């Protein structure tokens, strides 16, 4: 295939604006999948994607399309991208292989926060942007208004906008011809030595590591030896082909094509995403690559039953083979035993990881309250990044003199009536307003102004920690689900942070330690103590539950003693029945975690850590 007959593009959109459905229609239209066959949302392969209706991992697929205008057959690579804020790393990765995008917007919801974020990712990558307003079949669709928003925010000419319904098929015939007319072909040079960008990789039990690549220059042939620019390792290419939509061997991949390579790599750790692959023993300039994934949220992941450590270890190893964006290191906790500290791109990413551990690998896990990477400077001038609050030293020789916390730049788009409550929410969360603007065009009849439901774009600088803990749910509940939210990483800011310990009968429980802003420490401590009191089973003696900063107790609850005599109702002398009851009690005790002199049932950790 000559590069001028190749087009590489992606669909970018806010969650649920219909990206996967549109992709399905395009696959049907080009005969890549049969209509009405197979499952809907073909590209969403993972079980969690189907259940949650979101795309987590980007998938690629090749289609062939006969263009009636020039009677030529084009090769189109559609690279699906996830819509959720946590996965913008995957989005920018997919965009590196594209020359253009379809910017999809729901005709009734209009431009949302991720539309804005994704638009700028494509705009900064200098890609051709084709605006598409989808779901025009809906009774509440208002495509004219969405056109005005596109004009006001992105300066998009309303005449360039395509109107579609991925559901009824209306307008779909315009999409691929516009892709061919407006998106440039890849610019690589077939005459130069091979260079390919490694876009993604996954582990297949039978085939080994499968890499998705974009061939930038030259030609890749089955049987050649390739090398990684990052590691210098070389590999023999056992299989190459396209994703049409399943792996389809082609023996060659030409300049501009996107496809797969299987080259005997043993683990996905060898397949570094963003790496340049070239022919071994030839010198090439490495491609720009991508920024490495940045971990924004950390949590401890522990087996629900301590003895399952090996099983969990195995499951995590397997899963990280397919999700290289999670970082994993071993840690141990006095309360929870041996486990792992994992770094995630965001909260949803963390949830999805847990769900996959449970669903795909049958692992039962407890995870600690998520935290963000804080930086502390000690009196001796040394600095540490703390991913686990329990690890923060508070010994006298290590007095903390300065701390920094990560912040984000958040974009919120909301109907104007919720602006007041959202501003209150953001200021409670220590946010600083950066922008407040109206995004709908000005209505032409002034009288309508009062009836016109204006949309507002707010930009805030917020501490990441405040965003990580339940911000999204609160934003959704304040605005009845109407506001949308996205964030990008911003700088570290100096902050007054303290370590809040939770003590049971004077013993700190490491799994429940947290780092909080000083002004909020007392409130958080009180809430934690109250929650723990509700959850903990009463013990045979009184328990003091305390929250403390260093040696200063900021909150306290106490739980009175209870004598639980399981034999109380057992009159008379049936020994075997007594024994049975005592055995049962023993079994119950086995499932307790002993912290100092206090037994904490597994379930208590579960409900406490889940609800905080
Ligand atoms: P993510 O993968 O999470 O980013 O979502 P998505 O953008 O891929 O959205 P998806 O294709 O899953 O569609 C979301 C919902 O909108 C589904 O219930 C679709 O059936 C519905 N939908 C998609 N296109 C249309 C359309 O043109 N009209 C109507 N009425 N519904 C549509």
Coordinates of C-alpha atoms and ligand atoms in Angstrom, one line a residue:
X1 CA 0.0 0.0 0.0
X2 CA 1.5 3.4 -1.0
X3 CA 1.3 5.8 1.9
X4 CA -1.0 8.2 0.0
X5 CA -3.8 5.6 0.1
X6 CA -3.5 5.2 3.9
X7 CA -5.3 7.3 6.5
X8 CA -4.8 6.9 10.2
X9 CA -7.4 8.5 12.5
X10 CA -9.0 8.3 15.8
X11 CA -12.4 9.2 17.3
X12 CA -12.2 11.5 20.4
X13 CA -15.2 12.3 22.5
X14 CA -16.5 12.8 26.0
X15 CA -17.7 9.6 27.7
X16 CA -20.9 8.2 26.2
X17 CA -21.1 10.5 23.3
X18 CA -21.3 7.4 21.1
X19 CA -17.7 6.8 20.0
X20 CA -17.8 3.0 20.2
X21 CA -21.2 2.9 18.5
X22 CA -19.9 5.1 15.6
X23 CA -16.8 2.8 15.3
X24 CA -19.1 -0.2 15.1
X25 CA -21.1 1.4 12.3
X26 CA -17.9 2.3 10.3
X27 CA -16.7 -1.3 10.7
X28 CA -20.0 -2.5 9.3
X29 CA -20.1 0.0 6.5
X30 CA -16.7 -1.2 5.3
X31 CA -17.6 -4.9 5.7
X32 CA -15.0 -5.4 8.4
X33 CA -17.6 -6.9 10.7
X34 CA -20.9 -8.2 9.6
X35 CA -24.0 -6.2 10.4
X36 CA -26.0 -7.5 13.4
X37 CA -23.4 -10.1 14.1
X38 CA -21.1 -10.3 17.1
X39 CA -21.5 -8.1 20.1
X40 CA -22.1 -4.4 20.0
X41 CA -19.2 -2.1 20.7
X42 CA -16.8 -4.4 19.0
X43 CA -13.7 -2.5 20.1
X44 CA -14.6 -2.8 23.8
X45 CA -13.1 -6.2 24.4
X46 CA -12.5 -6.3 28.2
X47 CA -15.2 -7.5 30.4
X48 CA -15.0 -4.3 32.6
X49 CA -15.4 -2.2 29.5
X50 CA -18.6 -4.0 28.6
X51 CA -20.0 -3.8 32.1
X52 CA -19.2 -0.2 32.7
X53 CA -19.8 0.8 29.2
X54 CA -16.5 2.6 29.0
X55 CA -13.4 2.1 26.9
X56 CA -10.3 1.5 29.0
X57 CA -7.7 0.3 26.5
X58 CA -7.4 1.8 23.1
X59 CA -7.8 -0.7 20.3
X60 CA -6.8 -0.5 16.7
X61 CA -8.6 -1.8 13.6
X62 CA -7.9 -1.7 9.9
X63 CA -10.7 -1.2 7.3
X64 CA -10.7 -1.0 3.5
X65 CA -12.9 1.5 1.8
X66 CA -13.7 2.0 -1.9
X67 CA -13.9 5.7 -2.4
X68 CA -16.4 6.4 -5.2
X69 CA -14.9 9.9 -6.0
X70 CA -11.5 8.7 -7.2
X71 CA -12.4 4.9 -7.5
X72 CA -9.5 4.0 -5.3
X73 CA -9.4 1.6 -2.4
X74 CA -8.1 3.2 0.8
X75 CA -6.7 1.6 3.9
X76 CA -8.1 3.2 7.0
X77 CA -6.7 2.6 10.4
X78 CA -9.2 3.5 13.2
X79 CA -7.6 3.9 16.6
X80 CA -10.2 3.8 19.3
X81 CA -9.5 5.9 22.4
X82 CA -10.8 5.9 25.9
X83 CA -13.1 8.8 26.9
X84 CA -12.5 9.0 30.6
X85 CA -10.3 11.5 32.3
X86 CA -8.0 8.9 33.8
X87 CA -7.0 7.5 30.5
X88 CA -5.9 10.6 28.7
X89 CA -2.5 9.0 28.6
X90 CA -3.9 6.4 26.3
X91 CA -5.5 9.1 24.2
X92 CA -2.3 10.9 23.6
X93 CA -0.6 7.6 22.9
X94 CA -3.2 6.8 20.2
X95 CA -2.9 10.2 18.7
X96 CA 0.8 9.8 18.1
X97 CA -0.1 7.3 15.3
X98 CA -2.8 9.5 13.7
X99 CA -2.9 12.4 11.3
X100 CA -6.5 13.3 12.1
X101 CA -9.4 12.9 14.4
X102 CA -13.2 12.8 14.4
X103 CA -14.2 15.1 17.3
X104 CA -17.6 13.6 18.3
X105 CA -20.1 15.6 20.3
X106 CA -23.5 14.5 21.6
X107 CA -26.2 16.7 20.0
X108 CA -28.2 17.2 23.2
X109 CA -25.4 17.2 25.8
X110 CA -23.2 19.5 23.8
X111 CA -19.5 20.2 24.5
X112 CA -18.4 18.6 27.8
X113 CA -15.2 18.7 29.8
X114 CA -13.5 15.8 28.0
X115 CA -14.4 17.2 24.7
X116 CA -12.4 20.3 25.6
X117 CA -9.4 18.2 27.0
X118 CA -9.4 15.8 24.0
X119 CA -9.7 18.7 21.5
X120 CA -6.6 20.3 22.9
X121 CA -4.6 17.0 22.8
X122 CA -5.4 16.7 19.1
X123 CA -4.9 20.4 18.4
X124 CA -1.5 20.5 20.1
X125 CA -0.4 17.4 18.1
X126 CA -1.3 19.4 15.0
X127 CA -3.9 16.9 13.7
X128 CA -6.7 17.6 11.3
X129 CA -9.9 17.8 13.3
X130 CA -13.3 16.8 11.8
X131 CA -16.2 17.9 14.0
X132 CA -19.1 15.4 14.2
X133 CA -22.3 16.0 16.0
X134 CA -23.8 12.6 16.9
X135 CA -27.2 11.4 18.2
X136 CA -29.2 13.8 16.1
X137 CA -32.1 11.4 16.2
X138 CA -32.7 12.2 19.9
X139 CA -35.8 14.3 20.6
X140 CA -33.7 16.7 22.7
X141 CA -31.0 17.1 20.0
X142 CA -30.1 20.7 19.3
X143 CA -27.3 20.6 16.7
X144 CA -27.4 24.3 16.0
X145 CA -26.6 25.1 19.6
X146 CA -23.8 22.6 19.6
X147 CA -22.4 24.2 16.5
X148 CA -22.4 27.6 18.3
X149 CA -20.5 26.1 21.2
X150 CA -17.9 24.6 18.8
X151 CA -17.5 28.0 17.2
X152 CA -17.3 29.8 20.5
X153 CA -14.8 27.5 22.2
X154 CA -12.7 26.0 19.4
X155 CA -13.4 28.5 16.5
X156 CA -14.8 25.6 14.4
X157 CA -16.6 26.7 11.2
X158 CA -20.2 25.5 11.5
X159 CA -20.2 24.6 7.8
X160 CA -17.5 22.0 8.4
X161 CA -19.6 20.1 11.0
X162 CA -21.0 16.6 10.0
X163 CA -24.3 15.6 11.6
X164 CA -24.9 11.9 12.3
X165 CA -26.8 9.4 14.2
X166 CA -24.8 6.3 14.9
X167 CA -28.1 4.7 15.9
X168 CA -30.2 5.2 12.8
X169 CA -27.3 5.5 10.4
X170 CA -28.3 9.1 9.3
X171 CA -25.4 11.1 8.0
X172 CA -22.9 8.2 8.3
X173 CA -22.2 8.1 4.5
X174 CA -20.4 11.5 4.8
X175 CA -17.9 10.4 7.5
X176 CA -15.4 8.3 5.5
X177 CA -15.3 10.5 2.4
X178 CA -14.5 13.5 4.7
X179 CA -11.8 11.4 6.5
X180 CA -10.2 10.8 3.1
X181 CA -10.6 14.4 1.9
X182 CA -9.5 16.2 5.0
X183 CA -7.0 14.0 6.8
X184 CA -3.5 14.0 5.4
X185 CA -1.8 10.7 4.6
X186 CA 1.2 9.7 6.8
X187 CA 4.3 11.5 5.8
X188 CA 6.9 8.7 6.3
X189 CA 9.5 7.8 3.7
X190 CA 9.3 4.2 2.2
X191 CA 12.9 4.5 1.0
X192 CA 14.4 5.1 4.4
X193 CA 15.4 2.4 6.9
X194 CA 12.6 0.9 9.0
X195 CA 11.4 2.9 12.0
X196 CA 8.3 2.0 13.9
X197 CA 6.6 3.4 17.0
X198 CA 5.6 0.9 19.6
X199 CA 2.0 1.9 20.5
X200 CA 0.9 -0.8 22.8
X201 CA 1.5 -4.3 23.8
X202 CA -0.3 -7.2 25.5
X203 CA 0.4 -10.7 26.5
X204 CA -1.4 -13.6 24.8
X205 CA -1.1 -17.0 26.3
X206 CA -0.5 -18.7 23.0
X207 CA 1.3 -16.1 20.9
X208 CA 3.4 -14.4 23.5
X209 CA 3.8 -10.6 23.5
X210 CA 1.8 -8.9 20.7
X211 CA 3.0 -5.4 19.9
X212 CA 0.9 -2.8 18.1
X213 CA 3.1 -0.6 16.0
X214 CA 2.9 2.3 13.5
X215 CA 5.4 2.0 10.7
X216 CA 6.8 5.5 10.3
X217 CA 9.5 4.9 7.6
X218 CA 10.5 1.8 5.6
X219 CA 9.0 -1.6 5.4
X220 CA 8.7 -4.3 8.0
X221 CA 9.0 -7.9 6.7
X222 CA 8.3 -11.2 8.5
X223 CA 11.6 -12.9 9.3
X224 CA 13.8 -9.8 9.7
X225 CA 15.7 -9.0 12.9
X226 CA 14.5 -5.9 14.7
X227 CA 16.0 -4.0 17.7
X228 CA 14.7 -1.7 20.4
X229 CA 16.2 1.7 20.5
X230 CA 15.6 1.9 24.2
X231 CA 17.2 -1.4 25.3
X232 CA 19.4 -2.4 22.2
X233 CA 17.9 -5.9 22.5
X234 CA 17.1 -7.6 19.1
X235 CA 14.4 -9.9 18.2
X236 CA 13.4 -12.0 15.2
X237 CA 10.0 -11.1 13.7
X238 CA 7.9 -14.2 13.7
X239 CA 4.7 -12.7 12.6
X240 CA 3.4 -9.4 11.2
X241 CA -0.1 -8.3 10.1
X242 CA -3.0 -6.0 10.5
X243 CA -5.9 -6.0 12.9
X244 CA -8.8 -6.6 10.6
X245 CA -10.4 -6.8 13.1
X246 CA -8.7 -9.9 14.5
X247 CA -5.0 -10.5 13.9
X248 CA -4.6 -11.1 10.2
X249 CA -1.1 -12.0 9.0
X250 CA 0.1 -10.0 6.0
X251 CA 3.9 -10.8 6.0
X252 CA 4.6 -7.1 5.4
X253 CA 3.8 -3.7 6.9
X254 CA 4.5 -0.7 4.8
X255 CA 5.2 2.9 5.6
X256 CA 2.2 4.6 7.2
X257 CA 0.5 1.3 8.3
X258 CA -0.6 0.4 11.7
X259 CA -0.5 -3.3 12.7
X260 CA 0.9 -5.9 14.9
X261 CA 4.3 -7.6 15.3
X262 CA 5.1 -10.8 17.3
X263 CA 8.8 -11.0 17.9
X264 CA 9.5 -13.4 20.6
X265 CA 9.5 -10.9 23.5
X266 CA 9.0 -12.8 26.7
X267 CA 7.2 -10.1 28.8
X268 CA 5.5 -6.8 28.0
X269 CA 8.2 -5.2 30.1
X270 CA 10.5 -5.6 27.1
X271 CA 7.9 -3.9 24.9
X272 CA 8.3 -0.4 26.1
X273 CA 5.4 1.7 24.9
X274 CA 6.7 4.8 23.0
X275 CA 9.9 2.9 22.0
X276 CA 11.3 3.0 18.5
X277 CA 11.9 -0.3 16.8
X278 CA 14.3 -0.6 13.9
X279 CA 16.2 -3.1 11.9
X280 CA 19.0 -4.5 14.0
X281 CA 22.5 -3.4 13.0
X282 CA 21.2 -0.1 11.4
X283 CA 21.5 3.3 13.0
X284 CA 18.3 5.4 13.1
X285 CA 17.2 8.5 14.9
X286 CA 14.7 7.4 17.6
X287 CA 11.2 8.8 17.2
X288 CA 9.9 11.3 19.8
X289 CA 8.0 8.7 21.8
X290 CA 5.6 9.8 24.5
X291 CA 5.8 11.1 28.0
X292 CA 5.8 8.2 30.5
X293 CA 2.6 7.6 32.3
X294 CA 2.5 9.6 35.5
X295 CA 1.0 8.0 38.6
X296 CA -1.4 10.3 40.4
X297 CA -2.9 8.0 42.9
X298 CA -1.4 5.3 45.1
X299 CA -3.0 2.7 47.3
X300 CA -1.9 -0.5 49.2
X301 CA -3.4 -3.7 47.7
X302 CA -3.6 -6.6 50.1
X303 CA -5.0 -10.1 49.8
X304 CA -8.4 -10.3 51.7
X305 CA -7.0 -13.4 53.4
X306 CA -3.3 -13.1 54.3
X307 CA -2.6 -16.6 53.0
X308 CA -3.5 -15.7 49.5
X309 CA -0.4 -13.5 49.0
X310 CA 1.1 -15.8 46.3
X311 CA -2.1 -16.0 44.4
X312 CA -2.4 -12.2 44.5
X313 CA 1.2 -11.8 43.5
X314 CA 0.6 -14.0 40.5
X315 CA -2.6 -12.2 39.5
X316 CA -0.9 -8.8 39.7
X317 CA 2.0 -10.0 37.6
X318 CA -0.3 -11.2 34.9
X319 CA -2.5 -8.1 34.9
X320 CA 0.4 -5.7 34.8
X321 CA 1.5 -7.5 31.7
X322 CA -1.6 -6.0 30.0
X323 CA -1.7 -2.7 31.8
X324 CA 1.8 -1.3 31.9
X325 CA 0.5 2.0 33.3
X326 CA 0.2 0.5 36.8
X327 CA 3.3 0.6 39.0
X328 CA 3.8 -2.1 41.6
X329 CA 6.1 -2.6 44.6
X330 CA 5.9 -4.9 47.5
X331 CA 5.1 -3.5 51.0
X332 CA 4.0 -4.9 54.3
X333 CA 1.6 -3.6 56.9
X334 CA 1.3 -4.6 60.5
X335 CA -2.4 -4.7 60.2
X336 CA -2.9 -6.3 56.7
X337 CA 0.2 -8.4 56.3
X338 CA 2.2 -8.7 53.0
X339 CA 0.9 -6.8 50.0
X340 CA 1.7 -4.3 47.3
X341 CA 1.8 -0.5 46.8
X342 CA 0.3 0.3 43.4
X343 CA 0.4 3.5 41.5
X344 CA -2.5 4.4 39.2
X345 CA -3.3 7.1 36.6
X346 CA -6.4 8.0 38.6
X347 CA -9.3 6.7 40.7
X348 CA -11.2 5.1 37.9
X349 CA -8.1 3.4 36.8
X350 CA -7.7 2.1 40.3
X351 CA -11.2 0.8 40.4
X352 CA -10.9 -0.9 37.0
X353 CA -7.7 -2.5 38.2
X354 CA -9.4 -4.0 41.2
X355 CA -12.4 -5.1 39.2
X356 CA -10.1 -6.9 36.7
X357 CA -8.1 -8.5 39.6
X358 CA -11.3 -9.9 40.9
X359 CA -13.0 -10.8 37.7
X360 CA -10.3 -12.0 35.5
X361 CA -8.0 -13.6 38.1
X362 CA -10.4 -14.4 41.0
X363 CA -8.3 -12.5 43.5
X364 CA -10.1 -11.0 46.6
X365 CA -8.4 -7.8 47.7
X366 CA -8.6 -5.1 50.3
X367 CA -7.1 -1.8 49.3
X368 CA -6.1 1.1 51.5
X369 CA -7.4 4.7 51.2
X370 CA -5.9 6.2 48.0
X371 CA -3.2 8.8 48.5
X372 CA -1.3 11.1 46.2
X373 CA 2.5 11.5 45.9
X374 CA 3.5 14.2 48.5
X375 CA 7.0 15.6 48.7
X376 CA 8.6 16.3 52.2
X377 CA 11.8 18.1 53.0
X378 CA 13.5 17.2 56.3
X379 CA 15.5 19.4 58.5
X380 CA 18.8 17.9 57.2
X381 CA 17.8 19.0 53.6
X382 CA 16.9 15.6 52.3
X383 CA 13.7 15.2 50.3
X384 CA 11.4 12.2 49.9
X385 CA 8.3 11.5 47.8
X386 CA 5.8 9.7 50.0
X387 CA 3.4 7.2 48.4
X388 CA 2.4 5.5 51.6
X389 CA 1.5 7.7 54.6
X390 CA 2.6 5.0 57.0
X391 CA 6.1 5.3 55.7
X392 CA 6.4 9.0 56.6
X393 CA 9.0 9.1 59.4
X394 CA 8.2 11.2 62.4
X395 CA 11.3 10.6 64.4
X396 CA 12.8 13.7 66.2
X397 CA 16.0 13.7 64.0
X398 CA 13.8 13.9 60.9
X399 CA 11.8 17.0 61.5
X400 CA 9.8 18.0 58.5
X401 CA 10.5 21.6 57.4
X402 CA 8.5 21.9 54.1
X403 CA 5.9 19.9 52.2
X404 CA 4.5 20.0 48.7
X405 CA 1.4 18.5 47.2
X406 CA 0.5 17.9 43.6
X407 CA -2.2 20.0 42.0
X408 CA -4.4 19.8 38.9
X409 CA -6.0 22.2 36.5
X410 CA -9.6 21.2 36.4
X411 CA -12.1 22.1 33.7
X412 CA -15.8 21.9 34.7
X413 CA -18.6 22.5 32.3
X414 CA -22.0 23.1 33.8
X415 CA -25.5 24.6 33.2
X416 CA -25.3 28.1 34.8
X417 CA -27.8 27.4 37.6
X418 CA -25.2 25.1 39.4
X419 CA -22.3 27.6 39.3
X420 CA -22.9 28.8 42.8
X421 CA -22.9 25.4 44.4
X422 CA -19.9 24.3 42.4
X423 CA -17.9 27.3 43.4
X424 CA -18.7 26.5 47.1
X425 CA -17.5 22.9 46.5
X426 CA -14.3 24.0 44.9
X427 CA -13.5 26.5 47.6
X428 CA -14.2 23.8 50.3
X429 CA -11.7 21.7 48.4
X430 CA -9.1 24.5 48.6
X431 CA -9.5 25.4 45.0
X432 CA -8.4 28.6 43.3
X433 CA -10.5 29.9 40.4
X434 CA -8.7 30.6 37.1
X435 CA -11.5 31.1 34.6
X436 CA -15.2 31.6 34.5
X437 CA -16.7 31.9 31.0
X438 CA -19.9 31.3 29.1
X439 CA -19.6 28.9 26.2
X440 CA -22.9 29.2 24.4
X441 CA -23.0 31.8 21.7
X442 CA -25.0 34.9 22.6
X443 CA -28.7 34.3 21.7
X444 CA -29.9 36.4 18.8
X445 CA -33.2 37.5 20.4
X446 CA -32.3 39.2 23.7
X447 CA -35.7 38.3 25.2
X448 CA -34.7 34.7 25.2
X449 CA -31.8 35.4 27.4
X450 CA -33.7 34.5 30.6
X451 CA -35.0 31.3 29.1
X452 CA -31.7 30.3 27.6
X453 CA -30.0 27.7 29.6
X454 CA -26.5 29.0 29.5
X455 CA -23.5 26.7 29.9
X456 CA -20.5 27.9 31.9
X457 CA -16.9 26.7 31.8
X458 CA -15.0 27.0 35.1
X459 CA -11.3 26.4 35.5
X460 CA -9.9 25.7 38.9
X461 CA -6.5 24.9 40.3
X462 CA -7.2 22.2 42.9
X463 CA -5.0 20.0 45.1
X464 CA -5.0 16.6 43.6
X465 CA -5.8 15.0 46.9
X466 CA -9.1 16.9 47.1
X467 CA -10.0 15.7 43.6
X468 CA -9.1 12.1 44.3
X469 CA -11.4 11.6 47.3
X470 CA -14.9 11.7 46.1
X471 CA -14.9 15.0 44.2
X472 CA -16.4 13.5 41.1
X473 CA -19.3 11.9 42.9
X474 CA -20.1 15.1 44.7
X475 CA -19.9 17.2 41.6
X476 CA -22.3 14.9 39.9
X477 CA -24.7 14.9 42.8
X478 CA -24.7 18.7 43.2
X479 CA -25.5 19.1 39.6
X480 CA -27.8 16.1 39.1
X481 CA -25.3 14.7 36.8
X482 CA -25.3 17.7 34.4
X483 CA -21.8 19.0 35.0
X484 CA -18.8 17.3 33.4
X485 CA -15.3 17.4 34.7
X486 CA -11.7 16.7 33.5
X487 CA -8.3 17.6 34.8
X488 CA -4.7 17.8 33.8
X489 CA -1.7 17.6 35.9
X490 CA -0.3 20.9 37.2
X491 CA 2.6 22.0 39.4
X492 CA 3.5 20.9 43.0
X493 CA 2.5 23.6 45.5
X494 CA 3.8 24.2 49.0
X495 CA 1.2 23.1 51.6
X496 CA 0.8 22.6 55.3
X497 CA 0.5 18.9 55.6
X498 CA 0.5 16.6 58.6
X499 CA 0.4 12.8 59.1
X500 CA -2.7 11.7 60.8
X501 CA -2.4 8.4 62.8
X502 CA -5.2 6.3 63.9
X503 CA -4.7 4.5 67.2
X504 CA -6.5 1.6 68.9
X505 CA -5.7 1.4 72.6
X506 CA -2.7 3.5 71.9
X507 CA -1.3 1.4 69.0
X508 CA -1.1 3.0 65.6
X509 CA -2.8 1.1 62.8
X510 CA -0.5 1.6 59.8
X511 CA -3.1 0.8 57.2
X512 CA -5.3 3.6 58.4
X513 CA -2.7 6.4 58.6
X514 CA -3.2 9.3 56.2
X515 CA -1.7 12.6 55.2
X516 CA -4.0 15.6 55.4
X517 CA -4.0 19.4 55.3
X518 CA -3.5 20.7 58.8
X519 CA -6.7 22.7 58.7
X520 CA -8.7 19.6 58.0
X521 CA -6.9 17.2 60.2
X522 CA -9.3 17.5 63.2
X523 CA -12.4 17.0 61.1
X524 CA -11.0 14.0 59.2
X525 CA -9.8 12.5 62.4
X526 CA -13.2 12.8 64.1
X527 CA -15.0 11.3 61.1
X528 CA -12.6 8.4 61.0
X529 CA -12.9 7.7 64.7
X530 CA -16.7 7.8 64.5
X531 CA -16.7 5.5 61.5
X532 CA -14.4 3.0 63.1
X533 CA -16.5 3.0 66.2
X534 CA -19.6 2.1 64.2
X535 CA -17.8 -0.7 62.3
X536 CA -15.7 -2.4 65.0
X537 CA -17.2 -5.3 66.8
X538 CA -17.3 -4.7 70.5
X539 CA -14.5 -6.6 72.2
X540 CA -14.1 -8.2 75.6
X541 CA -12.6 -5.0 76.9
X542 CA -12.9 -1.3 76.4
X543 CA -11.2 0.1 73.3
X544 CA -10.0 3.7 72.9
X545 CA -10.1 4.9 69.3
X546 CA -7.9 8.0 68.7
X547 CA -6.7 10.1 65.9
X548 CA -3.4 11.9 66.5
X549 CA -0.9 14.2 64.8
X550 CA 2.4 13.2 66.3
X551 CA 1.7 12.9 70.0
X552 CA -1.2 15.2 70.0
X553 CA -4.6 13.5 70.0
X554 CA -7.2 15.4 67.9
X555 CA -10.2 13.1 68.2
X556 CA -11.3 10.3 70.4
X557 CA -14.1 7.7 70.7
X558 CA -14.4 4.8 73.0
X559 CA -16.1 1.5 72.6
X560 CA -17.4 -0.2 75.7
X561 CA -16.7 -3.8 76.6
X562 CA -18.9 -6.7 75.8
X563 CA -18.7 -10.2 77.1
X564 CA -19.9 -12.6 74.5
X565 CA -20.5 -15.9 76.0
X566 CA -21.4 -18.3 73.2
X567 CA -22.2 -21.0 75.7
X568 CA -24.8 -18.9 77.5
X569 CA -27.8 -20.6 75.9
X570 CA -26.3 -24.0 76.2
X571 CA -27.9 -25.6 79.3
X572 CA -27.2 -29.1 80.2
X573 CA -24.2 -31.2 79.3
X574 CA -24.1 -32.0 75.6
X575 CA -20.4 -31.8 75.1
X576 CA -20.3 -32.2 71.4
X577 CA -22.6 -29.2 70.9
X578 CA -20.5 -27.0 73.2
X579 CA -17.4 -28.0 71.3
X580 CA -19.1 -27.1 68.0
X581 CA -20.0 -23.7 69.2
X582 CA -16.5 -23.1 70.5
X583 CA -15.0 -24.2 67.2
X584 CA -17.3 -21.8 65.4
X585 CA -16.1 -19.0 67.6
X586 CA -12.5 -20.0 66.9
X587 CA -13.1 -19.9 63.1
X588 CA -14.6 -16.4 63.5
X589 CA -11.5 -15.3 65.4
X590 CA -9.2 -16.6 62.7
X591 CA -10.6 -14.0 60.3
X592 CA -9.7 -11.2 62.6
X593 CA -6.6 -9.0 62.2
X594 CA -4.9 -8.5 65.5
X595 CA -3.6 -5.0 66.0
X596 CA -1.9 -4.8 69.4
X597 CA -4.5 -6.1 71.7
X598 CA -7.5 -5.4 69.5
X599 CA -9.0 -7.7 66.9
X600 CA -10.3 -6.0 63.8
X601 CA -12.5 -8.1 61.6
X602 CA -11.5 -8.2 57.9
X603 CA -14.9 -6.8 57.0
X604 CA -14.2 -3.7 59.1
X605 CA -11.2 -2.8 57.0
X606 CA -13.2 -3.5 53.9
X607 CA -16.1 -1.2 54.9
X608 CA -13.8 1.5 56.4
X609 CA -11.5 1.7 53.5
X610 CA -14.2 1.5 50.9
X611 CA -16.2 4.3 52.5
X612 CA -13.4 6.7 53.2
Ligands
LIG1 P1 -16.9 5.4 26.0 O1 -16.4 4.1 25.4 O2 -17.2 5.2 27.5 O3 -16.1 6.6 25.8 O4 -18.3 5.7 25.4 P2 -18.7 5.9 23.9 O5 -18.4 7.3 23.6 O6 -18.0 4.8 23.2 O7 -20.2 5.7 23.8 P3 -21.0 4.4 23.3 O8 -20.8 4.2 21.9 O9 -20.8 3.3 24.2 O10 -22.5 5.0 23.4 C1 -23.1 5.5 24.6 C2 -24.6 5.3 24.5 O11 -25.2 6.1 23.5 C3 -25.0 3.9 24.1 O12 -26.1 3.5 24.9 C4 -25.4 4.0 22.6 O13 -26.4 3.0 22.3 C5 -26.0 5.4 22.6 N1 -25.8 6.0 21.2 C6 -24.7 6.0 20.5 N2 -24.9 6.7 19.3 C7 -26.2 7.1 19.3 C8 -27.0 7.8 18.4 O14 -26.6 8.3 17.3 N3 -28.3 8.1 18.8 C9 -28.8 7.6 20.0 N4 -30.1 7.9 20.3 N5 -28.1 6.9 20.9 C10 -26.8 6.6 20.5

